[in-house]
Amino acid sequence: MMLEKLRNGGTPGVLLISDAAPHSGRELLHSFIVAALERGEQVHVLGYERSQEDFLLGFPAPLVPRLNFHDGYSDPLQWLGGPHSLGPSDFTAERIEALLRDSGSAVTLVLDSLSWILAHSPLPSVCHTLRELSRGQKGTASTVTRLLALLHKDLHDPGALRSVNLLADTVINMERRGDWDRVTVTHRKKSRKVETSEEMVRIRGDLSLEVFREKEMEQRKGQEVDPTANLTFNLRLSEAEREVKDSAILPFTFSDSKKSSLLQSGPGSARVYYDPDPADDVDEEDPDDDLDV
Amino acid sequence: MFPELNSLLGAGTDTVERGKFTLLCDSKTDGSFLVHHFLSYYLRAGCRVCFVALVQSFSHYSIVAQKLGVNLSSAKDEGQLVFLEGLRSYTDLLFGDNPEAEVTNPLCFLRAGSDLKPLYSFVSAALAPSAGQSWKCPVLILDDVSVLLSLGVPPLQLLDFMHYCRATVCTQYQGNVVCLVHGAEESGDEEKELLRRSLSHQSQVILWAEGLSSGFCKEVHGQLKIFRGAVSSGKKRGQTQPEIYQYKIQDKHVTFFARGLSAAVL
C-alpha cells in the first residue's frame, strides 16, 4: 500500500495532506508525525491553527517530549504584544532554519496549517519558502528532510492550490466515504515518474493506519453485508435433519392409526343415553319446532 | 434552553465542558433558535457570558430568553452577562456627533477600516477572569458574525478576530465560544462561504440546521446535523459521520426526533 509505505518509510520531500470541511485530515497528519517520531527523527511543528495543548492531545505520552512545538497560535499578529510567537513574517527559509539550528540533520517539519500561512502571506513567497526548505538554498543542503503540511483545499482558489500541489512531491487528497476516508495519493518519484493510487483508510485509536485498495474494499463490503451471516436460526438443513423432517407426521394428516384411535372407544369412556320424556312432543319432520324464533 | 438539545449534545447545567468552539450554521431555514438555546443554557449553568448581538436588539433577545425562563436584564445587572448591542453601537457610530465616544466604541473599526482589535479588546476585557467572581467559565456568543462581512469587513480580518477569540477565550481562559453564521450556501456569497468553511475547520462541534428539501412542513420544521469532534483528537476516532435529527419548534421548546418519526406521522 502506497500510503503505508509513505508513512512508514519516511519519504523525503514535501508531503501535502489536503482535506475539506467538515472532515479533517489532521488525524492522518498526526499519524505521519507518530511514524516519524517512532523512527527516532526530530519533529518540529509550526502550529498556527491549534494551541500546543490541543495539538499534543491524543499523542502517545512517551513520544510527546520529542515533539518540538513552535507556537504561532496564541499571538500571530502581535495584538497582545506579549512574548513573541510566530507570525506570518516568520515563514521564510532563513527564520525556519534558525529555529531548527540545534537539532541534528534529519528534521521533519510540520506546518499546521499551510492554509493559514497562505491566507496571511503572498503566494509567491510561500512557494519560494517551500521550495527552499525542501531543496536547500544557495547550494547548501537543507536541514529539513521532510515537510508535512496540512492544507484545507476548500479555502483556496484553484490557481493557488495548483501551484502548491505542483511544488509538493506527494499530495494526499482526502474525501469522506462513510466510516472510511478515500485517499488519492499522487507521489512524484526522484526519477520524476508520477505514481497515483486510490486507497481506503481508517485511522485506529493508536494513530496507526488500516489501509485497503478500493477493489479489496468492495470485496470486503460484499462480505460484510451478507445478511445470512449471524442468524439466530438455520436457513439450511443437514441430511439428518431433513430425514427427521420428512418422517414427521403433521397434525392434520389423517392416517389409519389416527382413524382407529378415534373410532375405538377405550375403556372408561363416557356414553350418552337419551331417554325421551313422555311429555316431549317430538316432531320428526321439524326438530326445531320448539325454538321460539 | 431546550433540554432535548442538551441531551443530544450530552451537556448539562451542572457541569459545563470547557475549551470548546461551537459553530452554528443554517441553510434554507433560520437557525437562531440555537443561539437562544446556548444563551439561556450558559446563563442558567452559571457561566459568565459575553453576547455580541449584531442582528437583533436587546429587547428581542430579552423577550425570547424570558420565554425560556431566563431574565437577561437581571443577569446584566448582576454582571453575569455583558451585552454588546451591535445595532445601537453602529448607529451611534454613524450618526452620533461625539468623537470621544467613537474611540471607545467597540465597532469603531467599521469607520476606520482597520482590523477588529477594538472588538477583540472589548471581548477579552469582558471575559477576563477577575477576583471575587463566582461564575463558572467565560463564554462568548456571537450572533451573527457574517453581518460584519456585509458591513464591509474583509473575511481575513474577521477570521483573525475569530482566531484571537479562540486563542483567548477557549485556550487561555478555558471557556467556550459559540458563533452563528447564517445561510451561506443559498446566498451565493463567496466570502460568507469562505468564512463558514474556515470556521468549520477550527470548530470542535458544528450544529447545522437545514430546511427540509421537500419544502415547508407544519409538523417538521427542519433537520439538525451534528458534526462532532471534527478536530478533537484522541477519544472518538472514526465517528465523524454527522448525527441527523429532525425538529419541531414549539412555543417554549423544541422537540427533536429521529428522521421520519415525527409524532404527526406515527
mmCIF file of N, CA and C in Angstrom, chain A residues 61-145:
data_model
loop_
_atom_site.group_PDB
_atom_site.id
_atom_site.type_symbol
_atom_site.label_atom_id
_atom_site.label_comp_id
_atom_site.label_asym_id
_atom_site.label_seq_id
_atom_site.Cartn_x
_atom_site.Cartn_y
_atom_site.Cartn_z
ATOM 1 N N ALA A 61 1.915 9.354 25.121
ATOM 2 C CA ALA A 61 2.680 10.174 26.071
ATOM 3 C C ALA A 61 4.202 10.047 25.933
ATOM 4 N N PRO A 62 4.754 8.830 25.697
ATOM 5 C CA PRO A 62 6.226 8.744 25.629
ATOM 6 C C PRO A 62 6.823 9.528 24.460
ATOM 7 N N LEU A 63 6.015 9.777 23.426
ATOM 8 C CA LEU A 63 6.558 10.460 22.247
ATOM 9 C C LEU A 63 6.504 11.974 22.373
ATOM 10 N N VAL A 64 5.635 12.481 23.272
ATOM 11 C CA VAL A 64 5.398 13.923 23.343
ATOM 12 C C VAL A 64 6.664 14.752 23.597
ATOM 13 N N PRO A 65 7.556 14.331 24.512
ATOM 14 C CA PRO A 65 8.727 15.188 24.783
ATOM 15 C C PRO A 65 9.630 15.388 23.565
ATOM 16 N N ARG A 66 9.563 14.481 22.580
ATOM 17 C CA ARG A 66 10.440 14.622 21.411
ATOM 18 C C ARG A 66 9.822 15.479 20.321
ATOM 19 N N LEU A 67 8.618 16.007 20.618
ATOM 20 C CA LEU A 67 7.943 16.865 19.637
ATOM 21 C C LEU A 67 8.219 18.315 20.007
ATOM 22 N N ASN A 68 8.803 19.062 19.095
ATOM 23 C CA ASN A 68 9.063 20.478 19.387
ATOM 24 C C ASN A 68 7.960 21.314 18.771
ATOM 25 N N PHE A 69 7.196 21.998 19.627
ATOM 26 C CA PHE A 69 6.086 22.804 19.133
ATOM 27 C C PHE A 69 6.494 24.270 19.142
ATOM 28 N N HIS A 70 6.404 24.916 17.990
ATOM 29 C CA HIS A 70 6.679 26.353 17.917
ATOM 30 C C HIS A 70 5.345 27.068 17.801
ATOM 31 N N ASP A 71 5.066 27.926 18.777
ATOM 32 C CA ASP A 71 3.734 28.493 18.902
ATOM 33 C C ASP A 71 3.516 29.655 17.940
ATOM 34 N N GLY A 72 2.569 29.479 17.030
ATOM 35 C CA GLY A 72 2.159 30.588 16.175
ATOM 36 C C GLY A 72 0.681 30.829 16.361
ATOM 37 N N TYR A 73 0.154 30.241 17.433
ATOM 38 C CA TYR A 73 -1.297 30.259 17.637
ATOM 39 C C TYR A 73 -1.738 31.373 18.568
ATOM 40 N N SER A 74 -0.979 31.591 19.636
ATOM 41 C CA SER A 74 -1.511 32.468 20.690
ATOM 42 C C SER A 74 -1.507 33.941 20.283
ATOM 43 N N ASP A 75 -0.525 34.372 19.505
ATOM 44 C CA ASP A 75 -0.496 35.800 19.167
ATOM 45 C C ASP A 75 0.240 36.038 17.846
ATOM 46 N N PRO A 76 -0.285 35.510 16.743
ATOM 47 C CA PRO A 76 0.477 35.593 15.485
ATOM 48 C C PRO A 76 0.582 37.011 14.931
ATOM 49 N N LEU A 77 -0.374 37.884 15.271
ATOM 50 C CA LEU A 77 -0.373 39.221 14.665
ATOM 51 C C LEU A 77 0.094 40.292 15.644
ATOM 52 N N GLN A 78 0.612 39.835 16.800
ATOM 53 C CA GLN A 78 1.142 40.766 17.812
ATOM 54 C C GLN A 78 0.076 41.735 18.327
ATOM 55 N N TRP A 79 -1.142 41.266 18.484
ATOM 56 C CA TRP A 79 -2.194 42.114 19.060
ATOM 57 C C TRP A 79 -2.003 42.240 20.563
ATOM 58 N N LEU A 80 -1.463 41.187 21.170
ATOM 59 C CA LEU A 80 -1.325 41.197 22.623
ATOM 60 C C LEU A 80 0.012 41.795 23.034
ATOM 61 N N GLY A 81 0.981 41.719 22.132
ATOM 62 C CA GLY A 81 2.293 42.287 22.413
ATOM 63 C C GLY A 81 3.042 41.577 23.523
ATOM 64 N N GLY A 82 2.694 40.351 23.787
ATOM 65 C CA GLY A 82 3.347 39.591 24.853
ATOM 66 C C GLY A 82 4.612 38.927 24.349
ATOM 67 N N PRO A 83 4.950 37.770 24.915
ATOM 68 C CA PRO A 83 6.125 37.027 24.447
ATOM 69 C C PRO A 83 5.957 36.667 22.980
ATOM 70 N N HIS A 84 7.068 36.660 22.275
ATOM 71 C CA HIS A 84 6.992 36.535 20.825
ATOM 72 C C HIS A 84 6.458 35.174 20.402
ATOM 73 N N SER A 85 5.454 35.209 19.567
ATOM 74 C CA SER A 85 5.021 33.964 18.940
ATOM 75 C C SER A 85 5.188 34.129 17.437
ATOM 76 N N LEU A 86 5.239 33.008 16.734
ATOM 77 C CA LEU A 86 5.492 33.080 15.296
ATOM 78 C C LEU A 86 4.397 33.871 14.599
ATOM 79 N N GLY A 87 4.749 34.545 13.551
ATOM 80 C CA GLY A 87 3.768 35.279 12.762
ATOM 81 C C GLY A 87 3.946 34.960 11.301
ATOM 82 N N PRO A 88 3.171 35.606 10.435
ATOM 83 C CA PRO A 88 3.287 35.339 9.007
ATOM 84 C C PRO A 88 4.682 35.664 8.474
ATOM 85 N N SER A 89 5.337 36.673 9.076
ATOM 86 C CA SER A 89 6.636 37.087 8.541
ATOM 87 C C SER A 89 7.727 36.078 8.876
ATOM 88 N N ASP A 90 7.428 35.164 9.802
ATOM 89 C CA ASP A 90 8.451 34.181 10.183
ATOM 90 C C ASP A 90 8.528 33.014 9.223
ATOM 91 N N PHE A 91 7.628 32.993 8.251
ATOM 92 C CA PHE A 91 7.644 31.859 7.334
ATOM 93 C C PHE A 91 8.598 32.132 6.176
ATOM 94 N N THR A 92 9.881 32.172 6.492
ATOM 95 C CA THR A 92 10.897 32.259 5.450
ATOM 96 C C THR A 92 11.934 31.187 5.756
ATOM 97 N N ALA A 93 12.636 30.771 4.730
ATOM 98 C CA ALA A 93 13.579 29.668 4.918
ATOM 99 C C ALA A 93 14.627 30.009 5.984
ATOM 100 N N GLU A 94 15.110 31.275 6.005
ATOM 101 C CA GLU A 94 16.161 31.651 6.966
ATOM 102 C C GLU A 94 15.656 31.526 8.403
ATOM 103 N N ARG A 95 14.464 32.089 8.653
ATOM 104 C CA ARG A 95 13.931 32.059 10.020
ATOM 105 C C ARG A 95 13.712 30.622 10.497
ATOM 106 N N ILE A 96 13.194 29.798 9.578
ATOM 107 C CA ILE A 96 12.892 28.421 9.972
ATOM 108 C C ILE A 96 14.188 27.655 10.212
ATOM 109 N N GLU A 97 15.177 27.874 9.357
ATOM 110 C CA GLU A 97 16.479 27.229 9.570
ATOM 111 C C GLU A 97 17.046 27.633 10.930
ATOM 112 N N ALA A 98 16.826 28.892 11.303
ATOM 113 C CA ALA A 98 17.319 29.361 12.597
ATOM 114 C C ALA A 98 16.620 28.634 13.746
ATOM 115 N N LEU A 99 15.330 28.384 13.570
ATOM 116 C CA LEU A 99 14.580 27.667 14.614
ATOM 117 C C LEU A 99 15.101 26.250 14.787
ATOM 118 N N LEU A 100 15.558 25.659 13.673
ATOM 119 C CA LEU A 100 15.923 24.247 13.702
ATOM 120 C C LEU A 100 17.412 24.042 13.947
ATOM 121 N N ARG A 101 18.141 25.126 14.203
ATOM 122 C CA ARG A 101 19.600 25.063 14.193
ATOM 123 C C ARG A 101 20.157 23.986 15.121
ATOM 124 N N ASP A 102 19.521 23.853 16.297
ATOM 125 C CA ASP A 102 20.115 22.965 17.309
ATOM 126 C C ASP A 102 19.824 21.486 17.086
ATOM 127 N N SER A 103 18.948 21.193 16.161
ATOM 128 C CA SER A 103 18.514 19.801 16.114
ATOM 129 C C SER A 103 19.023 19.103 14.870
ATOM 130 N N GLY A 104 20.081 18.362 15.025
ATOM 131 C CA GLY A 104 20.648 17.419 14.067
ATOM 132 C C GLY A 104 20.435 17.736 12.602
ATOM 133 N N SER A 105 20.527 16.699 11.790
ATOM 134 C CA SER A 105 20.425 16.920 10.351
ATOM 135 C C SER A 105 19.081 16.466 9.799
ATOM 136 N N ALA A 106 18.557 15.358 10.297
ATOM 137 C CA ALA A 106 17.299 14.854 9.747
ATOM 138 C C ALA A 106 16.126 15.405 10.553
ATOM 139 N N VAL A 107 15.454 16.375 9.975
ATOM 140 C CA VAL A 107 14.355 17.009 10.691
ATOM 141 C C VAL A 107 13.082 16.873 9.879
ATOM 142 N N THR A 108 11.998 16.530 10.554
ATOM 143 C CA THR A 108 10.691 16.567 9.913
ATOM 144 C C THR A 108 9.994 17.835 10.370
ATOM 145 N N LEU A 109 9.627 18.674 9.416
ATOM 146 C CA LEU A 109 8.963 19.927 9.753
ATOM 147 C C LEU A 109 7.483 19.788 9.436
ATOM 148 N N VAL A 110 6.642 20.176 10.385
ATOM 149 C CA VAL A 110 5.196 20.046 10.200
ATOM 150 C C VAL A 110 4.572 21.432 10.152
ATOM 151 N N LEU A 111 3.774 21.720 9.143
ATOM 152 C CA LEU A 111 3.080 23.003 9.051
ATOM 153 C C LEU A 111 1.605 22.785 9.375
ATOM 154 N N ASP A 112 1.152 23.424 10.424
ATOM 155 C CA ASP A 112 -0.258 23.285 10.815
ATOM 156 C C ASP A 112 -0.872 24.673 10.867
ATOM 157 N N SER A 113 -1.490 25.183 9.888
ATOM 158 C CA SER A 113 -1.604 24.542 8.591
ATOM 159 C C SER A 113 -1.068 25.483 7.524
ATOM 160 N N LEU A 114 -0.826 24.912 6.355
ATOM 161 C CA LEU A 114 -0.362 25.725 5.240
ATOM 162 C C LEU A 114 -1.442 26.728 4.827
ATOM 163 N N SER A 115 -2.701 26.379 5.062
ATOM 164 C CA SER A 115 -3.802 27.275 4.689
ATOM 165 C C SER A 115 -3.710 28.600 5.430
ATOM 166 N N TRP A 116 -3.358 28.526 6.709
ATOM 167 C CA TRP A 116 -3.230 29.761 7.491
ATOM 168 C C TRP A 116 -2.124 30.631 6.915
ATOM 169 N N ILE A 117 -1.011 29.993 6.569
ATOM 170 C CA ILE A 117 0.121 30.746 6.020
ATOM 171 C C ILE A 117 -0.253 31.357 4.675
ATOM 172 N N LEU A 118 -0.933 30.568 3.832
ATOM 173 C CA LEU A 118 -1.327 31.070 2.513
ATOM 174 C C LEU A 118 -2.291 32.248 2.635
ATOM 175 N N ALA A 119 -3.130 32.239 3.692
ATOM 176 C CA ALA A 119 -4.086 33.332 3.860
ATOM 177 C C ALA A 119 -3.379 34.614 4.294
ATOM 178 N N HIS A 120 -2.215 34.486 4.944
ATOM 179 C CA HIS A 120 -1.563 35.666 5.501
ATOM 180 C C HIS A 120 -0.310 36.112 4.762
ATOM 181 N N SER A 121 0.187 35.285 3.850
ATOM 182 C CA SER A 121 1.371 35.696 3.091
ATOM 183 C C SER A 121 1.077 35.556 1.608
ATOM 184 N N PRO A 122 1.751 36.337 0.777
ATOM 185 C CA PRO A 122 1.526 36.211 -0.663
ATOM 186 C C PRO A 122 1.991 34.858 -1.181
ATOM 187 N N LEU A 123 1.254 34.356 -2.158
ATOM 188 C CA LEU A 123 1.513 33.015 -2.688
ATOM 189 C C LEU A 123 2.955 32.823 -3.188
ATOM 190 N N PRO A 124 3.516 33.785 -3.958
ATOM 191 C CA PRO A 124 4.888 33.545 -4.469
ATOM 192 C C PRO A 124 5.901 33.336 -3.354
ATOM 193 N N SER A 125 5.787 34.108 -2.276
ATOM 194 C CA SER A 125 6.792 33.956 -1.219
ATOM 195 C C SER A 125 6.616 32.627 -0.493
ATOM 196 N N VAL A 126 5.363 32.178 -0.337
ATOM 197 C CA VAL A 126 5.137 30.878 0.308
ATOM 198 C C VAL A 126 5.744 29.772 -0.543
ATOM 199 N N CYS A 127 5.503 29.838 -1.863
ATOM 200 C CA CYS A 127 6.041 28.808 -2.756
ATOM 201 C C CYS A 127 7.568 28.811 -2.718
ATOM 202 N N HIS A 128 8.130 30.008 -2.692
ATOM 203 C CA HIS A 128 9.572 30.159 -2.646
ATOM 204 C C HIS A 128 10.133 29.494 -1.389
ATOM 205 N N THR A 129 9.504 29.785 -0.252
ATOM 206 C CA THR A 129 9.967 29.210 1.009
ATOM 207 C C THR A 129 9.857 27.693 0.995
ATOM 208 N N LEU A 130 8.736 27.193 0.485
ATOM 209 C CA LEU A 130 8.546 25.744 0.438
ATOM 210 C C LEU A 130 9.658 25.095 -0.377
ATOM 211 N N ARG A 131 9.979 25.727 -1.485
ATOM 212 C CA ARG A 131 10.981 25.152 -2.375
ATOM 213 C C ARG A 131 12.365 25.177 -1.711
ATOM 214 N N GLU A 132 12.664 26.309 -1.082
ATOM 215 C CA GLU A 132 13.980 26.402 -0.423
ATOM 216 C C GLU A 132 14.095 25.406 0.714
ATOM 217 N N LEU A 133 13.001 25.227 1.430
ATOM 218 C CA LEU A 133 13.035 24.298 2.559
ATOM 219 C C LEU A 133 13.247 22.870 2.086
ATOM 220 N N SER A 134 12.662 22.521 0.939
ATOM 221 C CA SER A 134 12.765 21.127 0.522
ATOM 222 C C SER A 134 14.040 20.860 -0.281
ATOM 223 N N ARG A 135 14.510 21.861 -1.021
ATOM 224 C CA ARG A 135 15.662 21.603 -1.891
ATOM 225 C C ARG A 135 16.960 22.175 -1.327
ATOM 226 N N GLY A 136 16.877 22.955 -0.285
ATOM 227 C CA GLY A 136 18.076 23.622 0.223
ATOM 228 C C GLY A 136 18.303 24.913 -0.530
ATOM 229 N N GLN A 137 18.941 25.887 0.132
ATOM 230 C CA GLN A 137 19.104 27.173 -0.519
ATOM 231 C C GLN A 137 20.563 27.432 -0.866
ATOM 232 N N LYS A 138 20.768 28.070 -1.942
ATOM 233 C CA LYS A 138 22.088 28.508 -2.418
ATOM 234 C C LYS A 138 23.122 27.393 -2.309
ATOM 235 N N GLY A 139 22.767 26.256 -2.797
ATOM 236 C CA GLY A 139 23.747 25.177 -2.860
ATOM 237 C C GLY A 139 23.912 24.388 -1.573
ATOM 238 N N THR A 140 23.511 24.950 -0.412
ATOM 239 C CA THR A 140 23.659 24.189 0.827
ATOM 240 C C THR A 140 22.444 23.290 1.003
ATOM 241 N N ALA A 141 22.694 22.107 1.525
ATOM 242 C CA ALA A 141 21.577 21.186 1.725
ATOM 243 C C ALA A 141 20.714 21.675 2.885
ATOM 244 N N SER A 142 19.427 21.452 2.755
ATOM 245 C CA SER A 142 18.513 21.902 3.793
ATOM 246 C C SER A 142 18.534 20.933 4.972
ATOM 247 N N THR A 143 18.307 21.451 6.181
ATOM 248 C CA THR A 143 18.222 20.558 7.340
ATOM 249 C C THR A 143 16.891 19.823 7.359
ATOM 250 N N VAL A 144 15.921 20.373 6.628
ATOM 251 C CA VAL A 144 14.599 19.746 6.618
ATOM 252 C C VAL A 144 14.594 18.638 5.579
ATOM 253 N N THR A 145 14.470 17.384 6.051
ATOM 254 C CA THR A 145 14.425 16.299 5.072
ATOM 255 C C THR A 145 12.996 16.053 4.629
#
